[in-house]
Coordinates of C-alpha atoms in Angstrom, one line a residue:
X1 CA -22.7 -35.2 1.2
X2 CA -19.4 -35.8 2.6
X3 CA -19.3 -37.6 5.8
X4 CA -17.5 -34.6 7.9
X5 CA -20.0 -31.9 6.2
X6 CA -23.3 -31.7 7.9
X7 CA -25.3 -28.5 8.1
X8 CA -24.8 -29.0 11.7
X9 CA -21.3 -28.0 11.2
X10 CA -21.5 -25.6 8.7
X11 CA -23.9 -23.8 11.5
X12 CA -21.2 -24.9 14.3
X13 CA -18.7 -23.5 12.4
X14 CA -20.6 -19.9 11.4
X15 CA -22.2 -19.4 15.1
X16 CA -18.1 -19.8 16.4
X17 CA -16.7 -17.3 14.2
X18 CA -15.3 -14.6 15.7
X19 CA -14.0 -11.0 14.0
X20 CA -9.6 -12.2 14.3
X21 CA -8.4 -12.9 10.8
X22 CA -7.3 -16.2 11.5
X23 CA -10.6 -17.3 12.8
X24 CA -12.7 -15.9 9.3
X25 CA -9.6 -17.5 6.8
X26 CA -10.3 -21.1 9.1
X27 CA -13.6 -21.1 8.3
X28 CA -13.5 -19.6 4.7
X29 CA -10.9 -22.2 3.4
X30 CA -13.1 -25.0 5.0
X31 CA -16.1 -24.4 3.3
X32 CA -14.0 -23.9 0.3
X33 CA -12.4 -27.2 0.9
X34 CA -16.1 -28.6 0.4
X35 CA -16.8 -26.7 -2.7
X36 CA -19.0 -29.6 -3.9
X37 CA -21.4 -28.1 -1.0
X38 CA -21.2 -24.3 -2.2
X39 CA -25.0 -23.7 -2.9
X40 CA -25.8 -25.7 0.5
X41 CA -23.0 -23.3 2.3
X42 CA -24.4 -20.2 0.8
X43 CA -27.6 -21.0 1.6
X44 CA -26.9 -21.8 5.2
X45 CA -24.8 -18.6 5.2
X46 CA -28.1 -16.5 4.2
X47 CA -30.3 -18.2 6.9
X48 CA -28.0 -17.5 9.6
X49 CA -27.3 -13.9 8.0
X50 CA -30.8 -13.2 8.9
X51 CA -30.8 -14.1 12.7
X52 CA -27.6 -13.2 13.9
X53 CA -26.9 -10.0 15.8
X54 CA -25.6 -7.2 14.2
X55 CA -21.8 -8.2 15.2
X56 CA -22.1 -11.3 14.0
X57 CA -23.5 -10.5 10.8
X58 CA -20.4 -8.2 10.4
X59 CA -18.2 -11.7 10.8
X60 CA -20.5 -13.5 8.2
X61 CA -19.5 -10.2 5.4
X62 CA -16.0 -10.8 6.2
X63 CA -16.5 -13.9 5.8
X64 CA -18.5 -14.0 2.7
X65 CA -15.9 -11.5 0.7
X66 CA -12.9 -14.1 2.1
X67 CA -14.4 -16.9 0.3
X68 CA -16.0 -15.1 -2.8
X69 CA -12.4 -13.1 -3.3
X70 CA -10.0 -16.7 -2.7
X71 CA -12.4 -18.9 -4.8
X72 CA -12.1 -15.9 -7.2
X73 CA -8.3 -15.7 -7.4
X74 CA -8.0 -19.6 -7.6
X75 CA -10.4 -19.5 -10.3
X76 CA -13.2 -22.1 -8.8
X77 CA -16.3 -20.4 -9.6
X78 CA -18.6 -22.7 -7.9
X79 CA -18.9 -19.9 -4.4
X80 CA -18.9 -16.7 -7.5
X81 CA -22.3 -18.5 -9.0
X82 CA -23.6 -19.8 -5.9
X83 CA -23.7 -16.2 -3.7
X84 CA -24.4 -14.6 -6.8
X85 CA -28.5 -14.8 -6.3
X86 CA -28.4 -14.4 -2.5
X87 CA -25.6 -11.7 -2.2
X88 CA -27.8 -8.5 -2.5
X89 CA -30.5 -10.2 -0.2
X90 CA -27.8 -11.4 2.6
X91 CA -25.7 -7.9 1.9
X92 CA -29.0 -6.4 3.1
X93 CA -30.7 -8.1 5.5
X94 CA -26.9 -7.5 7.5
X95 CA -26.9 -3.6 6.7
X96 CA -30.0 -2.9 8.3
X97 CA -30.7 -2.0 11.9
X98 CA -27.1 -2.3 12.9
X99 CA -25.1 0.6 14.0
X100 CA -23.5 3.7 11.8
X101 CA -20.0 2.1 12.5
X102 CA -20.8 -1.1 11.8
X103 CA -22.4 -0.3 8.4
X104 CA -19.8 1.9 7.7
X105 CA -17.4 -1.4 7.7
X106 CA -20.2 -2.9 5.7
X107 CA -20.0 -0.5 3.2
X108 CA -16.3 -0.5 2.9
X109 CA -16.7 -4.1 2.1
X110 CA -19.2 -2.9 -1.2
X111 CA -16.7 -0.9 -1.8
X112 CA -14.2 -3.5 -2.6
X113 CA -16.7 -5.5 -4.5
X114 CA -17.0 -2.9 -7.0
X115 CA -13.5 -1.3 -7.3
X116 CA -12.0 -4.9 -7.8
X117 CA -15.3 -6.2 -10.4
X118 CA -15.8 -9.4 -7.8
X119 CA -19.7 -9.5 -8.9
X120 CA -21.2 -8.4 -12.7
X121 CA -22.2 -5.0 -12.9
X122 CA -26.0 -5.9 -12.1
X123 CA -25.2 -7.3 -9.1
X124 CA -23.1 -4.7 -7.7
X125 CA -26.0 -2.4 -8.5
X126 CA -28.3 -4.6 -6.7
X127 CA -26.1 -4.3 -3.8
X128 CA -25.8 -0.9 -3.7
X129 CA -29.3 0.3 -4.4
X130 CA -31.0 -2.1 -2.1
X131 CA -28.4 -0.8 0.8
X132 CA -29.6 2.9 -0.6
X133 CA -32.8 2.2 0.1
X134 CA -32.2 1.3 3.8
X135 CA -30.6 4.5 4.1
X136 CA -33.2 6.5 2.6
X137 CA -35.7 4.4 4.8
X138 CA -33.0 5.2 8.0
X139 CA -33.1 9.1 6.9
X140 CA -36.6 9.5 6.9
X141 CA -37.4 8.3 9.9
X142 CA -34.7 9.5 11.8
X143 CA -35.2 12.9 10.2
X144 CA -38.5 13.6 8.8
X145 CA -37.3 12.9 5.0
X146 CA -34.5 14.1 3.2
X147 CA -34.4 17.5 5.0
X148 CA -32.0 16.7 7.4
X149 CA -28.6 17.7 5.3
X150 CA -26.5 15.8 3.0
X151 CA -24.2 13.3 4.3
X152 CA -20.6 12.2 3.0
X153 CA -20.8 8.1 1.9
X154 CA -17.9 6.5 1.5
X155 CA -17.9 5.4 -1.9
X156 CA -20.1 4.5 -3.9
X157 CA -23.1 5.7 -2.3
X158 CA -21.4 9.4 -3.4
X159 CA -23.3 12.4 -2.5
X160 CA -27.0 10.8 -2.5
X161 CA -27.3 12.1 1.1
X162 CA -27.8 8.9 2.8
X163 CA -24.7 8.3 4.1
X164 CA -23.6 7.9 7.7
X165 CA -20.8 10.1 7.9
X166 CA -20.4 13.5 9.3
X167 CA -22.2 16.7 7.7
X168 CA -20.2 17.4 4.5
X169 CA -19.5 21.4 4.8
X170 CA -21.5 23.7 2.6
X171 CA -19.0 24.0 0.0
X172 CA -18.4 20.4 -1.1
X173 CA -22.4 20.0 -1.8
X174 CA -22.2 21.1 -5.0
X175 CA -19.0 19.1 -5.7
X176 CA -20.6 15.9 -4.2
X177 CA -23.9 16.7 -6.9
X178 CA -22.2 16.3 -9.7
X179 CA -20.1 13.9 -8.9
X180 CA -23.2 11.7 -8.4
X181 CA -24.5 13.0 -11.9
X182 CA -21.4 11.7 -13.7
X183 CA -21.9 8.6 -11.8
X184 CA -25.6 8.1 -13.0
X185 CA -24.7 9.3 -16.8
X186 CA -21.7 6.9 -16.8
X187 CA -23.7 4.1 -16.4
X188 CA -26.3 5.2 -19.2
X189 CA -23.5 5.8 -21.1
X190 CA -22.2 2.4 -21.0
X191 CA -25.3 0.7 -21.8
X192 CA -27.0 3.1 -24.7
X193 CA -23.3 3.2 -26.5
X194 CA -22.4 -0.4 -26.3
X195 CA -26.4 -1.2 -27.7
X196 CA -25.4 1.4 -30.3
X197 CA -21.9 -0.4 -31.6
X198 CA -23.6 -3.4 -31.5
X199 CA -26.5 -2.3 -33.9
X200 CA -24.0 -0.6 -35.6
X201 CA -21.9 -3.5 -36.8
X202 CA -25.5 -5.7 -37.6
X203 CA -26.2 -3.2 -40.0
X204 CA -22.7 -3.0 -41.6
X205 CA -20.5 -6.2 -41.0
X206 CA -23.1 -8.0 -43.0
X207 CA -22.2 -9.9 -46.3
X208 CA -25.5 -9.8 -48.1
X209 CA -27.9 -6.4 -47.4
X210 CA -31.6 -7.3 -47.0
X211 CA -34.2 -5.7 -48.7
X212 CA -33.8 -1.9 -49.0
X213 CA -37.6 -1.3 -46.9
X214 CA -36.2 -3.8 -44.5
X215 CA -33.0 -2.2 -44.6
X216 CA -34.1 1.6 -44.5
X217 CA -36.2 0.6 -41.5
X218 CA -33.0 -0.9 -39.5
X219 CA -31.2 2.0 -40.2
X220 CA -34.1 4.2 -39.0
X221 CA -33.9 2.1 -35.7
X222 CA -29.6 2.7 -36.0
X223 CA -30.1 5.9 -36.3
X224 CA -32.3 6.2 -32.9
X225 CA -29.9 4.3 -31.0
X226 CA -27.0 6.6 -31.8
X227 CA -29.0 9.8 -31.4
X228 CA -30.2 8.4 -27.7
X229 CA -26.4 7.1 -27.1
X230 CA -24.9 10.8 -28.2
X231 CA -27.5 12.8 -25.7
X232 CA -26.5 10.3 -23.1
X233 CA -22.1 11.2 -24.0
X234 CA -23.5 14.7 -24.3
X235 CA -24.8 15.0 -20.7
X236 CA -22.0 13.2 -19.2
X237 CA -20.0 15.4 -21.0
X238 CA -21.6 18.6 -19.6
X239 CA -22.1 16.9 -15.8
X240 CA -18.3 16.4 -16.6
X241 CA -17.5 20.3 -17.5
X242 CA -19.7 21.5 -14.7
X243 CA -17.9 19.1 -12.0
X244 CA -14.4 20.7 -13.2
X245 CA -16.1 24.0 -12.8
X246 CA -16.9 22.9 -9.3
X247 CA -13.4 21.9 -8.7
X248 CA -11.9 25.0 -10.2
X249 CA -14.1 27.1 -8.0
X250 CA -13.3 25.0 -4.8
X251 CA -9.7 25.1 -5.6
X252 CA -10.0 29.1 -6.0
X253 CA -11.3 29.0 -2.5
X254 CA -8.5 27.0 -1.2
X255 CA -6.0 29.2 -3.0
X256 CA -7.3 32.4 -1.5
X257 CA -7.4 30.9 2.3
X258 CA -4.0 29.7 2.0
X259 CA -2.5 32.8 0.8
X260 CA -4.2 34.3 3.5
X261 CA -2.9 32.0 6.2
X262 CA 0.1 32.7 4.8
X263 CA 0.2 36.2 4.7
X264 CA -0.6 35.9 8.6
X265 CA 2.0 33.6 8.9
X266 CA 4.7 35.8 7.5
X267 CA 2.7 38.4 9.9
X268 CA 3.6 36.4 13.2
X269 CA 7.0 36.3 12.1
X270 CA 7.5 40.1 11.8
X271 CA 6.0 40.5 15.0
X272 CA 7.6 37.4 16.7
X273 CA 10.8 39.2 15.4
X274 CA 10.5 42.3 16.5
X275 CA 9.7 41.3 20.2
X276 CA 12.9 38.9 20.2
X277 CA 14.5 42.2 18.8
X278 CA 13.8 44.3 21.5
X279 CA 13.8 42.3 24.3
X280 CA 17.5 41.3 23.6
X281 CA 17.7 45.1 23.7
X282 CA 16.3 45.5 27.0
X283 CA 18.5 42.5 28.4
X284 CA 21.3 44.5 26.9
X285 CA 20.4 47.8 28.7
X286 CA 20.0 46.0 31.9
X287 CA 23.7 44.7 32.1
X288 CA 25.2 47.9 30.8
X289 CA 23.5 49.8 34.0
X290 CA 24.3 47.0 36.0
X291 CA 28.5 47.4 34.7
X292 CA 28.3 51.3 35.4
X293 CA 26.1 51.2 38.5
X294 CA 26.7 48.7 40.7
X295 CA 24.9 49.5 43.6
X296 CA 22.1 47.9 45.5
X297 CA 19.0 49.4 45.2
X298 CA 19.6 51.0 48.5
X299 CA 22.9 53.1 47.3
X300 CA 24.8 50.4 49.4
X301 CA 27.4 48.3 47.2
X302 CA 27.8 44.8 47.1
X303 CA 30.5 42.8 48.3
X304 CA 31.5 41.5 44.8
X305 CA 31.1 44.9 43.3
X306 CA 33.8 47.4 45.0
X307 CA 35.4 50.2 43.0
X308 CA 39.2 50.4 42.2
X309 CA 39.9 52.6 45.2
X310 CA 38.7 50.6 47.6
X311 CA 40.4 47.6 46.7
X312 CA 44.0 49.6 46.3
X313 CA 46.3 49.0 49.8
X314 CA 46.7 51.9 52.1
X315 CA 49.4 54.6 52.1
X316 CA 52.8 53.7 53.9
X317 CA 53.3 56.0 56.5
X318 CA 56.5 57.6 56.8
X319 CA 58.9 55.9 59.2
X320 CA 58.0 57.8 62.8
X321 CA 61.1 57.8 65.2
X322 CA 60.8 57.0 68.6
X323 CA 58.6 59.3 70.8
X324 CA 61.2 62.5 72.0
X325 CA 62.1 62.9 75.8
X326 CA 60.8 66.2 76.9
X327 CA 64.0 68.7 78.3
X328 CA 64.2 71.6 79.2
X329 CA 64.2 73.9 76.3
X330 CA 67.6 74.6 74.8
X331 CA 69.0 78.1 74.7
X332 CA 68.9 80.1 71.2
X333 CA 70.5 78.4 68.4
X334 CA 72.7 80.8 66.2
X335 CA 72.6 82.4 62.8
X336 CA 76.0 80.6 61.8
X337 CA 75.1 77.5 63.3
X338 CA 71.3 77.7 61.1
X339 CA 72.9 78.4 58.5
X340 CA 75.7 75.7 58.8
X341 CA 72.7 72.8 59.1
X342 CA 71.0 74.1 56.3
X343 CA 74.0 74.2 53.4
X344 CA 74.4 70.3 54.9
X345 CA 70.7 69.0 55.3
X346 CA 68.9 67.2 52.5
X347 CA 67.4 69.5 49.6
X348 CA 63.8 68.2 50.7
X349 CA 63.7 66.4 54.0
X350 CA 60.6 63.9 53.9
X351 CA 60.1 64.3 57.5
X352 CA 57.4 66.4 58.7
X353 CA 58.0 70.1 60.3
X354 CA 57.0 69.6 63.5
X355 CA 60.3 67.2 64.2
X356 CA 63.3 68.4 66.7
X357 CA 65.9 70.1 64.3
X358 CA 67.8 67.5 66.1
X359 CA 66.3 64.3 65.2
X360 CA 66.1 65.9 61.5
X361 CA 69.6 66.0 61.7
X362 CA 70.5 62.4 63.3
X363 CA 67.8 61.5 60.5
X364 CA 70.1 63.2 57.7
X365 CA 73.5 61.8 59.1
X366 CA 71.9 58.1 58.8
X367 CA 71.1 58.4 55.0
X368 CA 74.4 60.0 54.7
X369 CA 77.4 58.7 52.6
X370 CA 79.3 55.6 54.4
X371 CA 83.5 55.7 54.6
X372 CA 84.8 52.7 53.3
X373 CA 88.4 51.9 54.1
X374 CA 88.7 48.4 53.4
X375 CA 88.3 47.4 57.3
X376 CA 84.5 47.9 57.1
X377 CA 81.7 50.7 56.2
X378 CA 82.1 53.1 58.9
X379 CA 81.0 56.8 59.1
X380 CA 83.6 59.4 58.0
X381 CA 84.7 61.0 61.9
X382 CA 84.6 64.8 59.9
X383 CA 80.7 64.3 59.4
X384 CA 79.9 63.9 63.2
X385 CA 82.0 66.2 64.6
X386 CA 80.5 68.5 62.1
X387 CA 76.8 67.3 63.0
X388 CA 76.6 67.3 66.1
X389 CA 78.4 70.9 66.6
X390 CA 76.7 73.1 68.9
X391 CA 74.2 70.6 70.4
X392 CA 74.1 69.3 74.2
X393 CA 76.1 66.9 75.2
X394 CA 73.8 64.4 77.4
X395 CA 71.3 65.1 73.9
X396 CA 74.3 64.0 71.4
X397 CA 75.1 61.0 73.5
X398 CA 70.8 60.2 73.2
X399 CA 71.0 61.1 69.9
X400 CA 74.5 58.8 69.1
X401 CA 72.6 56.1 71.2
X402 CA 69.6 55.9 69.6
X403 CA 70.7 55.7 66.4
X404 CA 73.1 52.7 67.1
X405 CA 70.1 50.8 68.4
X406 CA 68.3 51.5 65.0
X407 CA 71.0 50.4 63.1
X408 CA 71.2 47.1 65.2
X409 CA 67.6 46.3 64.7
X410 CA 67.9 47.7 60.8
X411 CA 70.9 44.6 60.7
X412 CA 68.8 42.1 61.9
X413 CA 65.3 42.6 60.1
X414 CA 67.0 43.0 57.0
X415 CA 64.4 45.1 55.5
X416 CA 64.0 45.9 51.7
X417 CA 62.1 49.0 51.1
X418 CA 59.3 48.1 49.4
X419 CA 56.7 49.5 46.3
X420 CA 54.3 52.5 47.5
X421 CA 51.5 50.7 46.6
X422 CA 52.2 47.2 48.4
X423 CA 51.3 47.5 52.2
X424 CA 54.1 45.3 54.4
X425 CA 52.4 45.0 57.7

């Protein structure tokens, strides 16, 4: 042995592995380093298989498939042929009595074996049937036999109902049947057709033909061995047919649910529609009564919400003269004299009724026509002699007085008459 390889550090070295994937290649390409030692290492491998717990024994797998699959790919044989007798023994004596999540990683590893051909086809099936049987064992006793329901392997356990997964659903049983019936036939296939060629060609390829009793009685024998290898293509070819029947069927199944999903689909839709349809109707409904009725639901309106009349300004008042200085009441006026202030008095006074006939007048003679001589706009003297006929004199010279004040204050406000809807304050 080499001086640094003891078993004392091959078992150092497998009792410190731990599941991180630098940890497993460390180890793997050190035991491969010592390839000289790979019957020792794989026998040291198998004893501590055996007493390790059931994580550890996950860590030795890993590590197992690292160095069978490396030595594999670098094409060193020496670890292929030395785990070759002890890999279905160490495979399961891991697998049993650990936990359905740790054999499930187990299995996955199996798995790998036989989809990339690490070991020969016996060995694989070794593998595989020896961890079969510690399901079926598992199954039994957990379940009184083989009553308890099919379960879904993973692989290449198929639909032998000794897997650890979850119930397969009622439907997939059949499915799951024949699949493990063209499984089974393929491999009877394989070996009665390749012992069938191979008798085939001793028979045929020949250069000198024996005997013809010696040669009727190997063909006999040929014969036998390609009527046993056609039943065996025969039956996988049925356990095919009825598996696509399966499918078919399954797929049917599928077909119809999804149409029906989909029809209830395109059912929420029409309704989800039709409830966006009228609620945008509503919405609309509710603003249009809220444009044409603004009130609160008290009758009272809102500040923000008043109509057009009460937002238009108030009526200007007609200018109101001063408040009249009670006399004593004037003497008859004459018929001449009415008829005189009506031919000169505005068409349509805008003064109310109930005025003096006197203010009316002085009223009338302010809106009346201004003189202009070129020394300034003065009233024409005919107009006031004319206006004021007839009247009192201490009234006239009220009258006269009055109306030169308005003027004056008229002069100095400047005022511009203004719209009738605007109110000037």
């Amino acid at each position: 042995m080499s001086s640094s390889y003891t078993d004392e550090t091959v078992r150092s070295k497998l009792s410190a592995l731990n599941d991180s994937q630098d940890a497993i290649v460390a180890v793997a390409q050190w035991i491969m380093f010592h390839r000289r030692q790979a019957k020792r290492s794989t026998e040291l491998w198998f004893e501590r298989v055996k007493e390790s717990s059931a994580h550890r024994k996950l860590m030795l797998i890993y590590l197992a498939n690292e160095i069978i699959q490396q030595s594999k790919a670098k094409n060193k044989p020496e670890f292929g042929n030395a785990f070759t007798p002890l890999i279905a023994d160490g495979t399961a004596a891991a697998y049993d009595g650990c936990k359905p999540d740790i054999q499930d990683k187990m299995r996955r590893v199996v798995q790998v074996w036989r989809e990339r051909n690490i070991f020969k086809p016996e060995v694989q099936a070794e593998i595989e049937t020896k961890i079969e049987a510690i399901d079926r064992k598992t199954s039994g006793a957990s379940k009184g036999g083989l009553g308890g329901g099919l379960k879904l392997g993973t692989g290449f356990l198929g639909a032998g109902g000794l897997g650890k997964g979850p119930d397969v659903p009622l439907e997939f049983v059949p499915l799951l049947k024949t699949h493990k019936e063209i499984r089974d036939k393929a491999s009877t296939i394989a070996i009665t057709t390749g012992t069938a060629k191979n008798e085939f060609h001793k028979q045929f390829d020949v250069e000198q033909l024996p005997a013809p009793p010696v040669y009727a009685a190997r063909l006999s024998t040929l014969l036998k061995t390609l009527d046993t290898a056609d039943n065996a293509v025969k039956g996988a070819i049925e356990a095919r047919k009825s598996h696509i029947r399966n499918i078919e069927r399954l797929l049917e199944q599928s077909k119809a649910a999804l149409a029906k999903d989909e029809q209830v689909a395109l059912d929420l839709a029409e309704k989800r529609a039709k409830a966006e349809e009228t609620k945008a109707s509503v919405e609309n409904l509710i603003m249009k009564d809220l444009e044409e009725n603004p009130s609160g639901g008290d009758g009272s309106r809102t500040p923000r919400e008043e109509s057009p009349e009460e937002l238009r300004s108030p009526e200007i008042e007609a200018l109101t003269p001063p408040a009249q200085i009670m006399h004593e009441p004037e003497p008859p006026t004459p018929a001449s004299e009415l008829h005189h202030r009506h031919s000169i008095a505005p068409a349509a006074p805008p003064y109310p009724a109930e005025f003096h006939a006197g203010a009316s007048e002085l009223l009338a003679s302010l809106a009346a026509p201004l003189n202009n001589n070129g020394s300034g706009l003065k009233r024409s003297p005919s107009d006031d002699a004319n206006m004021f006929e007839g009247i009192d004199e201490d009234l006239v010279n009220m009258f006269k007085k009055e109306g030169a004040q308005q003027q004056q204050q008229q002069k100095r406000q400047k005022f511009e008459p203004q719209g009738d809807d605007e109110y000037v304050p």
